[in-house]
Short mmCIF file of C-alpha atoms and ligand atoms in Angstrom, two decimals:
data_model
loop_
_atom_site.label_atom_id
_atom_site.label_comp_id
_atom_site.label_asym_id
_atom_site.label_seq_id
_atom_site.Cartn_x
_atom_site.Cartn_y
_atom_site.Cartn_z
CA UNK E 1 71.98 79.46 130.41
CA UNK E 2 75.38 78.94 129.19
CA UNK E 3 78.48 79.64 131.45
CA UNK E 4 79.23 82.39 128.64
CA UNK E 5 76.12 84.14 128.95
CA UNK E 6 76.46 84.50 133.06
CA UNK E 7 79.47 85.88 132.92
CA UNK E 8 79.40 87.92 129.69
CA UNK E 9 77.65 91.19 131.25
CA UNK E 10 76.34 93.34 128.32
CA UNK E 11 77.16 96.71 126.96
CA UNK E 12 74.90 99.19 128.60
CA UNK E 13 74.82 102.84 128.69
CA UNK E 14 74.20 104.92 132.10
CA UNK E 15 73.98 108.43 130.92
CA UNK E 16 73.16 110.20 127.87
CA UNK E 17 73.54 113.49 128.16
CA UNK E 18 72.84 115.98 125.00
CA UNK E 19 73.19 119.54 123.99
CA UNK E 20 71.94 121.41 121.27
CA UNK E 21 70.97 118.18 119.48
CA UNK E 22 67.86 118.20 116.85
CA UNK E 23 65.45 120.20 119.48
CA UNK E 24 66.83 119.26 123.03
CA UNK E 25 68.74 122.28 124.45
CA UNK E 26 69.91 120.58 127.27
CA UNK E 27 68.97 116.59 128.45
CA UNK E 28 70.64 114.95 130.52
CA UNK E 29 69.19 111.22 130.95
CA UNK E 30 69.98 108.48 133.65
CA UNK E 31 69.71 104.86 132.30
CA UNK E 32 70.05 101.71 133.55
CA UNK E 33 70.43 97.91 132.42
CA UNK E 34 66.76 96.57 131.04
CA UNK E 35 64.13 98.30 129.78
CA UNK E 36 63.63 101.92 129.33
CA UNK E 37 60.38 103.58 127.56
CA UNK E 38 60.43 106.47 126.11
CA UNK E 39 56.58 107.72 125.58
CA UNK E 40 55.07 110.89 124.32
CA UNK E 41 53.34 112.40 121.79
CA UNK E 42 53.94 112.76 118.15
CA UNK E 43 56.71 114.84 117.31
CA UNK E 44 58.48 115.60 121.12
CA UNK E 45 61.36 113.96 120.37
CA UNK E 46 61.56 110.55 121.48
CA UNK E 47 63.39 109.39 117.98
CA UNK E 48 66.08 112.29 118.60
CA UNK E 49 66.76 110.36 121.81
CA UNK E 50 67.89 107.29 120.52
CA UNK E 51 69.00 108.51 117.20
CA UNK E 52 71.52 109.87 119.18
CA UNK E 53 72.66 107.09 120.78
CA UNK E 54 72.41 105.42 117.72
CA UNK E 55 75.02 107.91 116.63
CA UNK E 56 77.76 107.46 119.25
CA UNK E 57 77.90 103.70 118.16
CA UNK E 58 77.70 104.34 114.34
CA UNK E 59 78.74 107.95 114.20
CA UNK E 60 76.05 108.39 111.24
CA UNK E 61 71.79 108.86 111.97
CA UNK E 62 69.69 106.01 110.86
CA UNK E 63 67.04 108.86 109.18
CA UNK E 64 69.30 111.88 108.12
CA UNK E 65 71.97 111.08 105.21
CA UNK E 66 74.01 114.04 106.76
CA UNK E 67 74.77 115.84 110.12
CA UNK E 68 73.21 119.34 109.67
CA UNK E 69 69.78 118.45 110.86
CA UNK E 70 71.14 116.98 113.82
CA UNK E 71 72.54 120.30 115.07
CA UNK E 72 69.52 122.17 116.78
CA UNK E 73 68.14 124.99 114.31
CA UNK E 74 70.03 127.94 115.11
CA UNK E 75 73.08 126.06 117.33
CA UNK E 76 76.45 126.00 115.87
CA UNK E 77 77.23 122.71 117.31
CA UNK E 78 75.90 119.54 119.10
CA UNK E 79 77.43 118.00 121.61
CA UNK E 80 76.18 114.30 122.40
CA UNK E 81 77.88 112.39 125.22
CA UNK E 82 77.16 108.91 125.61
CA UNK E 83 77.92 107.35 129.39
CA UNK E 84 78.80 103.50 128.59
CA UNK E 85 79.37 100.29 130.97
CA UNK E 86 80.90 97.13 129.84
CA UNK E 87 82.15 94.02 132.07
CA UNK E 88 85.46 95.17 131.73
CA UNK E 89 85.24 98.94 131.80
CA UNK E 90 83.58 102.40 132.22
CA UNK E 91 83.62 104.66 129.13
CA UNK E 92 83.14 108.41 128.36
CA UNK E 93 81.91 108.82 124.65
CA UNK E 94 81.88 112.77 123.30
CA UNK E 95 80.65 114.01 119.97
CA UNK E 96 81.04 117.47 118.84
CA UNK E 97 79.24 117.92 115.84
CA UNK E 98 80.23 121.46 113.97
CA UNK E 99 78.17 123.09 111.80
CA UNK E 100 80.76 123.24 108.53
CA UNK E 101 83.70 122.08 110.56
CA UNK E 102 84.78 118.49 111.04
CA UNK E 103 83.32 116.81 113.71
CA UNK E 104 85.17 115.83 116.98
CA UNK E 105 85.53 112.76 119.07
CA UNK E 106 87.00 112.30 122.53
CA UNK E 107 86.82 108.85 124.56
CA UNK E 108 87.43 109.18 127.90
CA UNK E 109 88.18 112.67 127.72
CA UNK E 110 91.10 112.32 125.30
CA UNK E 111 90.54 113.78 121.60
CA UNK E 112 90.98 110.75 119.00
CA UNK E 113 92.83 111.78 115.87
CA UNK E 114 89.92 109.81 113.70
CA UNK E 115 86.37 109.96 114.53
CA UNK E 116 86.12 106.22 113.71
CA UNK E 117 88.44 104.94 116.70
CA UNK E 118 85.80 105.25 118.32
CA UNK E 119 83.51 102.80 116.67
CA UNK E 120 83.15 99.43 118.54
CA UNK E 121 83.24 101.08 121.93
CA UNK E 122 79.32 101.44 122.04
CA UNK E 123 77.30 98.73 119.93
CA UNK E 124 73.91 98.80 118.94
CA UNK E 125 71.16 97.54 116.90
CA UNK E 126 68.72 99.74 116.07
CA UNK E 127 65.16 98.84 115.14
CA UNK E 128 62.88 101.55 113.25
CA UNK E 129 59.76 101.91 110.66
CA UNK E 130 62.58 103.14 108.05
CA UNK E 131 63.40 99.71 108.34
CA UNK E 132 61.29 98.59 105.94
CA UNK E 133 63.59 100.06 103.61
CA UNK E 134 65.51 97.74 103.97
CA UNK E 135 62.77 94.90 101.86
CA UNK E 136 61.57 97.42 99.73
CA UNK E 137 64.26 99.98 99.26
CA UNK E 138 67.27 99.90 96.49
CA UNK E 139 70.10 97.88 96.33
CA UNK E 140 72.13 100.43 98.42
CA UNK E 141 70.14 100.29 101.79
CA UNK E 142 70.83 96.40 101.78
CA UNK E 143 74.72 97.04 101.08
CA UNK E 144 74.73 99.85 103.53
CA UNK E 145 72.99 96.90 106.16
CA UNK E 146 76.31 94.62 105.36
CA UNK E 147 78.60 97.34 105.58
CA UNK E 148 76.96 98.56 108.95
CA UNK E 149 76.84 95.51 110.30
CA UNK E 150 80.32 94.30 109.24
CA UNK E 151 81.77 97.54 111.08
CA UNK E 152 79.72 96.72 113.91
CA UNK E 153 81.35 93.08 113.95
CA UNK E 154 84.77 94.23 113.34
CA UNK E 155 85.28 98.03 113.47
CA UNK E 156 88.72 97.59 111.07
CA UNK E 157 86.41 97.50 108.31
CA UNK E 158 85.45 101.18 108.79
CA UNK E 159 88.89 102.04 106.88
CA UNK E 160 88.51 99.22 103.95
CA UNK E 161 84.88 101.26 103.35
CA UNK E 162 86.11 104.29 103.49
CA UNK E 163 88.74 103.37 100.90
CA UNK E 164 86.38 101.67 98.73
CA UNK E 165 84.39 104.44 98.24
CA UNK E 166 86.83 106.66 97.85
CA UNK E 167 88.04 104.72 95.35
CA UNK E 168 85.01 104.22 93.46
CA UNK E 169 84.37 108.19 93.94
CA UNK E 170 87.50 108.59 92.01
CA UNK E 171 87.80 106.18 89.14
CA UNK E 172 84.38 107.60 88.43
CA UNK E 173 85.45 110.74 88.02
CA UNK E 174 88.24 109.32 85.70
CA UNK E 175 85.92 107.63 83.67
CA UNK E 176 83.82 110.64 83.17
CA UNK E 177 86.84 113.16 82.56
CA UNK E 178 87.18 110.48 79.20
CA UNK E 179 84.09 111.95 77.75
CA UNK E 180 80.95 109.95 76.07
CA UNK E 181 82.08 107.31 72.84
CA UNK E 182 81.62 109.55 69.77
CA UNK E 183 81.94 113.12 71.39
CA UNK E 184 83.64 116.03 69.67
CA UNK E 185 87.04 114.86 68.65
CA UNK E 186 89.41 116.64 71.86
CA UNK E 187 88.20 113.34 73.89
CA UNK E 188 90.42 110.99 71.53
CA UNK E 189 93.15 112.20 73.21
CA UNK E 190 91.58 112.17 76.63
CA UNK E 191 90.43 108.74 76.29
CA UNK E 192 94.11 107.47 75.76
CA UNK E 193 95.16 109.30 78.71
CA UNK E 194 92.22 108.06 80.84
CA UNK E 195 92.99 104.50 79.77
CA UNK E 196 96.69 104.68 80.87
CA UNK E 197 95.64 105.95 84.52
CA UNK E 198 92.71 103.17 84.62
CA UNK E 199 94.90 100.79 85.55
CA UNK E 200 96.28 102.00 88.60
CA UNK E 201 92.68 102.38 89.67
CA UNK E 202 91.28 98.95 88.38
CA UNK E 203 94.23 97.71 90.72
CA UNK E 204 93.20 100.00 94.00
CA UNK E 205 89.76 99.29 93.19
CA UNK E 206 89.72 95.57 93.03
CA UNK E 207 92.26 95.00 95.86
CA UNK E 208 89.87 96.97 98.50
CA UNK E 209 86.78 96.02 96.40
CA UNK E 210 87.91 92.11 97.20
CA UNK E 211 88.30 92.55 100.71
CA UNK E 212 84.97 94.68 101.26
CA UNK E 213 82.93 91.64 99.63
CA UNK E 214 84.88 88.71 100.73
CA UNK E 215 84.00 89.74 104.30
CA UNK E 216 80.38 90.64 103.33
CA UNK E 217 80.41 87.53 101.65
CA UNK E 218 81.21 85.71 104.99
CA UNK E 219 78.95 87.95 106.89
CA UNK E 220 76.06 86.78 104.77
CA UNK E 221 76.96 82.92 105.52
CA UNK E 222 77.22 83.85 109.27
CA UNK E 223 73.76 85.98 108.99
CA UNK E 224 71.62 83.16 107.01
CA UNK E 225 70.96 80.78 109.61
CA UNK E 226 69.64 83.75 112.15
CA UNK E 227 67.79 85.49 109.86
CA UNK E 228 65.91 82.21 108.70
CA UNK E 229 65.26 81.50 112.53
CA UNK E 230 64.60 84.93 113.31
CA UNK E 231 61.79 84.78 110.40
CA UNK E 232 60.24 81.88 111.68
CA UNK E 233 60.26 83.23 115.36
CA UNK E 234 58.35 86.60 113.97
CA UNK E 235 56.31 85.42 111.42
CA UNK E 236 55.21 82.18 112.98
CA UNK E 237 56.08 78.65 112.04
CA UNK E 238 55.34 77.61 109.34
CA UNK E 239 55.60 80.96 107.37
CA UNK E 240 58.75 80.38 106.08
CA UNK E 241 61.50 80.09 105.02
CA UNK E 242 63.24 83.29 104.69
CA UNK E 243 66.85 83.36 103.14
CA UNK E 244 69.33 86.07 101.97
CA UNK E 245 72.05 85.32 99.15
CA UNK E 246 75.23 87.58 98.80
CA UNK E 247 74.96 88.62 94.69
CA UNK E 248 78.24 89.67 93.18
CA UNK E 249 77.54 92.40 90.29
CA UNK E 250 80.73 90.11 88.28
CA UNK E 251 82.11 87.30 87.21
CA UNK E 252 85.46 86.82 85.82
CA UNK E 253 85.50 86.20 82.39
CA UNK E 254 87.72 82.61 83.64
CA UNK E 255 85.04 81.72 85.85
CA UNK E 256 82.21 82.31 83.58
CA UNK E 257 84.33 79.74 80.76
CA UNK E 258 84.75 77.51 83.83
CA UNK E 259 82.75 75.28 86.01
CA UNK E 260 80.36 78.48 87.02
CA UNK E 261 81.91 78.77 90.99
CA UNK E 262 81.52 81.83 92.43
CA UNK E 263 85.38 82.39 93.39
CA UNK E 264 88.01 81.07 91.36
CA UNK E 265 90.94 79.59 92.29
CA UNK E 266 91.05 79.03 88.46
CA UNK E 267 94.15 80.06 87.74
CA UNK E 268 94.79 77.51 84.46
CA UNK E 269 95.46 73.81 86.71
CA UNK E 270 93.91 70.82 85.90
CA UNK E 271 90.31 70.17 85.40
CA UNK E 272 88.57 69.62 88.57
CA UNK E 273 85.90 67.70 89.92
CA UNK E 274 83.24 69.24 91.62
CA UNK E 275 84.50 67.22 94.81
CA UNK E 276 87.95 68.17 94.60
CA UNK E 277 86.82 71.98 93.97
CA UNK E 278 84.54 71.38 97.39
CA UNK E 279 87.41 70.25 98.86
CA UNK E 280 89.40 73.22 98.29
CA UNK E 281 87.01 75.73 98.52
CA UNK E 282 86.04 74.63 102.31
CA UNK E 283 90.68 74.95 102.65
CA UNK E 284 90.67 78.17 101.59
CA UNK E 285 91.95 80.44 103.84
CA UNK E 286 90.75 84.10 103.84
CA UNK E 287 93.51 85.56 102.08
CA UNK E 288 93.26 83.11 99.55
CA UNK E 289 89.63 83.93 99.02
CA UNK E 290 90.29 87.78 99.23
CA UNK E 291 92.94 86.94 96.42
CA UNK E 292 91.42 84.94 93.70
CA UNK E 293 88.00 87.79 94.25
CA UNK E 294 90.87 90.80 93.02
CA UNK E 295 91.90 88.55 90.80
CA UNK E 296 88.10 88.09 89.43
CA UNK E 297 87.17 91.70 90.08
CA UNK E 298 90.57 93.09 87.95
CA UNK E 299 89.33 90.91 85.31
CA UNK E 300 86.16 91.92 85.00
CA UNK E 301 87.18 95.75 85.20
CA UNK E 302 88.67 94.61 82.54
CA UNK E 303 85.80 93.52 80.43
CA UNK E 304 83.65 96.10 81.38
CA UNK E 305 86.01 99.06 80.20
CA UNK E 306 84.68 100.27 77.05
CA UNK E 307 81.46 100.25 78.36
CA UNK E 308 82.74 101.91 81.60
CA UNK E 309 84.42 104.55 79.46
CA UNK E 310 81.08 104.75 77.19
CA UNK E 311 79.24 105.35 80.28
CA UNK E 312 80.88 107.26 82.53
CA UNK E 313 80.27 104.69 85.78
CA UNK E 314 82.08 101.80 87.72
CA UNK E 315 80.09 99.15 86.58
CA UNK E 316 81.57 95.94 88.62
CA UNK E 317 82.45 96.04 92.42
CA UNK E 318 80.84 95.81 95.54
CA UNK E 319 79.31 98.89 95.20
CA UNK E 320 76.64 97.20 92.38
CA UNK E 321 76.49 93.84 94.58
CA UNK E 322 73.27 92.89 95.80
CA UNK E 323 71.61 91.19 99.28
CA UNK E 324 69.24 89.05 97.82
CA UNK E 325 66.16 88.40 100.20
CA UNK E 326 63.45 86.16 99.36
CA UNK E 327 60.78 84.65 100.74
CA UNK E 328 59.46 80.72 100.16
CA UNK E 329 61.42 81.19 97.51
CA UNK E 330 59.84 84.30 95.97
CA UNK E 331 62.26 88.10 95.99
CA UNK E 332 61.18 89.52 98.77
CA UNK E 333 61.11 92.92 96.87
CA UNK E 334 58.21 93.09 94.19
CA UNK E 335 56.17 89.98 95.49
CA UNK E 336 56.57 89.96 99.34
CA UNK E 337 53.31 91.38 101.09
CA UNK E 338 53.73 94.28 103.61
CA UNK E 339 53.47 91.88 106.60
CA UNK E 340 55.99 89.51 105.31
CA UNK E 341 58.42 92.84 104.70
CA UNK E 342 58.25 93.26 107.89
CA UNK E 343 58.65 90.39 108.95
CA UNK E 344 61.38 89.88 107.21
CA UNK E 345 63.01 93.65 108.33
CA UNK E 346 62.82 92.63 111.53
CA UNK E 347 64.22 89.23 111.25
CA UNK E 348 67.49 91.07 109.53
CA UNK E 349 67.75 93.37 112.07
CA UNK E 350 67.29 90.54 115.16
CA UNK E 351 70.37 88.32 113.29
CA UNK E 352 72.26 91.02 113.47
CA UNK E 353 71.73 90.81 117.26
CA UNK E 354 71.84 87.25 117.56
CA UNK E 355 75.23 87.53 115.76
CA UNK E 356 76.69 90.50 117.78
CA UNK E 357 76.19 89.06 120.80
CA UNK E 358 76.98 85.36 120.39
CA UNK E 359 80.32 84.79 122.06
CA UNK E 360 80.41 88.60 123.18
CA UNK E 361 78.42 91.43 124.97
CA UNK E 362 75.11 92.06 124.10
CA UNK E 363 74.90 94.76 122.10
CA UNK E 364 72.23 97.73 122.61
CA UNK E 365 68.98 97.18 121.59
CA UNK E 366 66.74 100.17 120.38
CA UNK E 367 62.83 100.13 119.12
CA UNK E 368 62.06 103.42 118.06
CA UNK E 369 58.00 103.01 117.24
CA UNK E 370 57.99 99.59 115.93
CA UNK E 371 55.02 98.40 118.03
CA UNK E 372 52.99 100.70 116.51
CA UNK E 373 53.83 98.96 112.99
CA UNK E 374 53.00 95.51 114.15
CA UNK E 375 49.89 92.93 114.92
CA UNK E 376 49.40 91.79 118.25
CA UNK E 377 51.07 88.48 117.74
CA UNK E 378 54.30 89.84 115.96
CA UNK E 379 54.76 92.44 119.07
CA UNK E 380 54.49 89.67 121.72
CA UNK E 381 56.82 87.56 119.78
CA UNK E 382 59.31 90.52 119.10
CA UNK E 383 58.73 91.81 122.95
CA UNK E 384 59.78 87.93 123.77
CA UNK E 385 62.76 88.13 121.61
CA UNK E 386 64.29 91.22 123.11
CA UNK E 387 63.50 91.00 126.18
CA UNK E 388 66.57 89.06 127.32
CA UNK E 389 68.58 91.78 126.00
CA UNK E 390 71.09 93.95 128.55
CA UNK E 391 69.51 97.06 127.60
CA UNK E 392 66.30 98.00 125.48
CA UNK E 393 65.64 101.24 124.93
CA UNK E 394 61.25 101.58 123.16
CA UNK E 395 59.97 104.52 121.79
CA UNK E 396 56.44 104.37 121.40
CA UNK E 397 53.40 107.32 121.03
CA UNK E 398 51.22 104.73 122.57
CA UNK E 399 52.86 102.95 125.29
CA UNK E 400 49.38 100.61 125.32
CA UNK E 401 51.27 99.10 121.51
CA UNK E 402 54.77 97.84 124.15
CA UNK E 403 54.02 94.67 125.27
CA UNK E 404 53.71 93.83 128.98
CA UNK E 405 56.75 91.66 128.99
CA UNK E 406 58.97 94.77 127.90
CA UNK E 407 58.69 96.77 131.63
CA UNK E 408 60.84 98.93 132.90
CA UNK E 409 61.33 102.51 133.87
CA UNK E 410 59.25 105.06 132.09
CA UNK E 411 59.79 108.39 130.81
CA UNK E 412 57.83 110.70 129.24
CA UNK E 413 59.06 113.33 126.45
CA UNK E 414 57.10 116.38 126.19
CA UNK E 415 58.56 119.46 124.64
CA UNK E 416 62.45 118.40 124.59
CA UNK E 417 62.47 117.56 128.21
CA UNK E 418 62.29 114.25 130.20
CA UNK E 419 59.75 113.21 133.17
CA UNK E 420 59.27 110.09 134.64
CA UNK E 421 56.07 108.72 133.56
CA UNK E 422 53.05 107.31 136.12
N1 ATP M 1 67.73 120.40 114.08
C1 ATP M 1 66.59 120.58 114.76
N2 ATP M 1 66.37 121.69 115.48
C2 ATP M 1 65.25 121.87 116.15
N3 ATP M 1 64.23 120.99 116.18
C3 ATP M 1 64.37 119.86 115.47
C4 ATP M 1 65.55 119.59 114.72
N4 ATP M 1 65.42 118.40 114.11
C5 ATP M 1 64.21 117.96 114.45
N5 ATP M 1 63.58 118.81 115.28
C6 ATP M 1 62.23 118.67 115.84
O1 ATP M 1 62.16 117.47 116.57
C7 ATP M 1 60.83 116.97 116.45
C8 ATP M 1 60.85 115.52 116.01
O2 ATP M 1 61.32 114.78 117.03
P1 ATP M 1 61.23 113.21 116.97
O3 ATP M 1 61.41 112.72 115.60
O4 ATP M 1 62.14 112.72 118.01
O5 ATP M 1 59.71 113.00 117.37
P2 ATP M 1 59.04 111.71 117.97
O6 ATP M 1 58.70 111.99 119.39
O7 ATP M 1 59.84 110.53 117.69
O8 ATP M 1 57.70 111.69 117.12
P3 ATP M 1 56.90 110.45 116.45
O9 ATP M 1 56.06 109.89 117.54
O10 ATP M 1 56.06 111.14 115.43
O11 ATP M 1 57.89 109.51 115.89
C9 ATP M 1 60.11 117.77 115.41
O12 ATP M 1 59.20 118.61 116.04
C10 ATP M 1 61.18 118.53 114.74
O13 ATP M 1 60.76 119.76 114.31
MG1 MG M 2 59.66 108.93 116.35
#
């Protein structure tokens, strides 16, 4: 054990309390460091219970795309309050969720002007079947994996997301406003008008568009060593290996005529030799890097235009970038089998844990029903994984499908209301 690790306490929460939240009226839950089980029957509402705390952390649900189903049917508003102890301090963290009304956020009692100041104070990693979404799914659930997890590293980046979609939201509906190539003759016009505006957006859009990838870019470099461990530790030696790659959805028209790098400092100098371009890329500071991407990204708005203003959509950014996964070698999506998905689901979601806690707290750790999804030798060797974790908090239908290892106090959920197992 490292000096770090004995004196780095972890994050853990004490209390979750919750009202009028999916169907508990009223829980109010004591927890403790180590492991907790939540058991029960199908449909009692173990999930709710840590999809709630999974929602003080991330202020979004890991199943529901928006808040209304989180309000209990008939309520107005949810209130979830989330009891949290770190090595340095005790915190209070209160959600109102309003039916049609902007949600409301108070830490320590005092009401924060933006929800999202309050991301960071309560980390988690949260394991679940819809997980294996994240293998098989679209594009989209991998960037929204990067973008969670880059939040979760460094909360800051909850603004430069914000932004970027915003951004994207709104150039889009520029582009449309232009009308399709060809359409009745009032677009001409339109089209001009569109074009002058575009380039106030290409410039918002590739200035937050840079810094969103750059940093997912890094994230994925960090990740790639965990996951490929992580893998191996699931699946069993020898099964590997697993990587990810970070995709951009451009290049810059420079860098395509150039020596094929991925970010170019090209910028007309000399030629280069591949050493000398090593050399600099490993110099390059992160606002150099974040530079020469806008710089790529403006120019490839560029290029894309027409076809942009043909189509109606923002066809280069980070919102069309991809998390390549693959597995010896092969895309994980399309050739993987279901085991290896898994595998591999898990593996993402255990760097992500590896990475938030190196050098810091441990974060969280929830398993809502992913015994149930696994053989017996992929639950001991996730049970042995986790088990060194501050707090786990396992849901399971079956408590028989938790490993041994994972022990701890026991509840059982029955109805929306809590008792403490046998
Ligand atoms: N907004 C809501 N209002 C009232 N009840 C709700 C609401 N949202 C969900 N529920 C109820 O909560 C229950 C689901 O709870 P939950 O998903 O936590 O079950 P679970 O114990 O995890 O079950 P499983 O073992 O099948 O995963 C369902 O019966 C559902 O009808
Ligand atoms: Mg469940």
């Amino acid at each position: 054990m490292s000096v770090l690790a004995d004196t780095l306490r972890g994050v853990h929460l004490t209390r979750l309390a919750l009202t009028d939240f999916r169907c508990y009226a009223a829980v109010d839950v004591p927890l403790e460091p180590g492991v907790t089980i939540f058991g029960g029957a199908n449909g009692e509402g173990k999930t709710n219970l840590v999809e709630a705390v999974g929602y003080a952390a991330t202020l979004t649900s890991h199943r529901a795309a928006q808040d209304a189903p989180l309000i209990r049917a008939g309520a107005e508003q949810a209130i979830i309050r989330a009891a949290i102890s770190t090595s340095a301090n005790d915190a209070l963290v209160e959600i109102e969720l309003n039916a049609g009304r902007a949600n409301r956020v108070r830490l320590n009692r005092a009401p924060l002007t933006r929800p999202r100041e309050v991301l960071g104070v309560l980390r988690t990693v949260l394991f679940a079947p819809e997980d294996l979404a994240l293998v098989k799914g679209d594009p989209g659930e991998r960037r929204r994996f990067l973008d969670d997890l880059l939040v979760a590293m460094a909360p800051r980046y909850a603004a430069v997301r914000a932004d970027y979609e915003r951004v994207v939201k709104q150039r889009t509906a520029l582009l449309k406003s232009a009308g399709p190539k060809g359409g009745p003759k009032g677009n001409r016009q339109s089209r001009e008008a569109v074009t002058a505006t575009l380039d106030v957006w290409d410039a918002h859009l590739a200035r937050t568009g840079a810094e969103l990838l750059v940093a997912r870019e890094h994230l994925v470099q960090a990740l790639r060593p965990h996951v490929e461990r992580a893998y191996l530790a699931v699946a069993g030696d020898g099964r590997g290996p697993a990587e990810i790659a970070y995709r951009r959805s451009f290049e810059a028209p420079d860098e395509l005529a150039g020596s094929g790098r991925q970010d170019g400092a090209a910028d007309g100098g000399p030629a280069e030799t591949p050493d000398v371009i090593h050399r600099a890329r490993a110099t390059e500071s992160h606002g150099d890097r974040v530079r020469a991407a806008e710089r790529s990204l403006r120019a490839a708005l560029l290029e894309v235009r027409s076809s942009e203003l043909d189509r109606g959509v923002c066809l280069a950014g980070p919102h069309r970038d991809e998390l390549e996964l693959s597995v010896r070698a092969l895309p994980a999506r399309g050739y993987a089998s279901h085991g290896e998905s898994w595998s591999l689901a898990l593996a993402l979601r255990l760097a992500s844990f590896d990475l938030l806690r190196s050098g810091r707290e441990d974060p969280v750790l929830i398993l809502d029903d992913v015994f149930a999804e696994l053989d017996a030798g992929r639950r001991e060797r996730l049970a042995t994984l986790v088990a060194t974790a501050e707090q786990v908090l396992v849901t399971a239908a079956v408590p028989a499908d938790v490993p041994p290892i994972l022990t701890g106090r026991h509840f059982t959920v029955a109805a929306g209301a809590l008792t403490d197992a046998p």
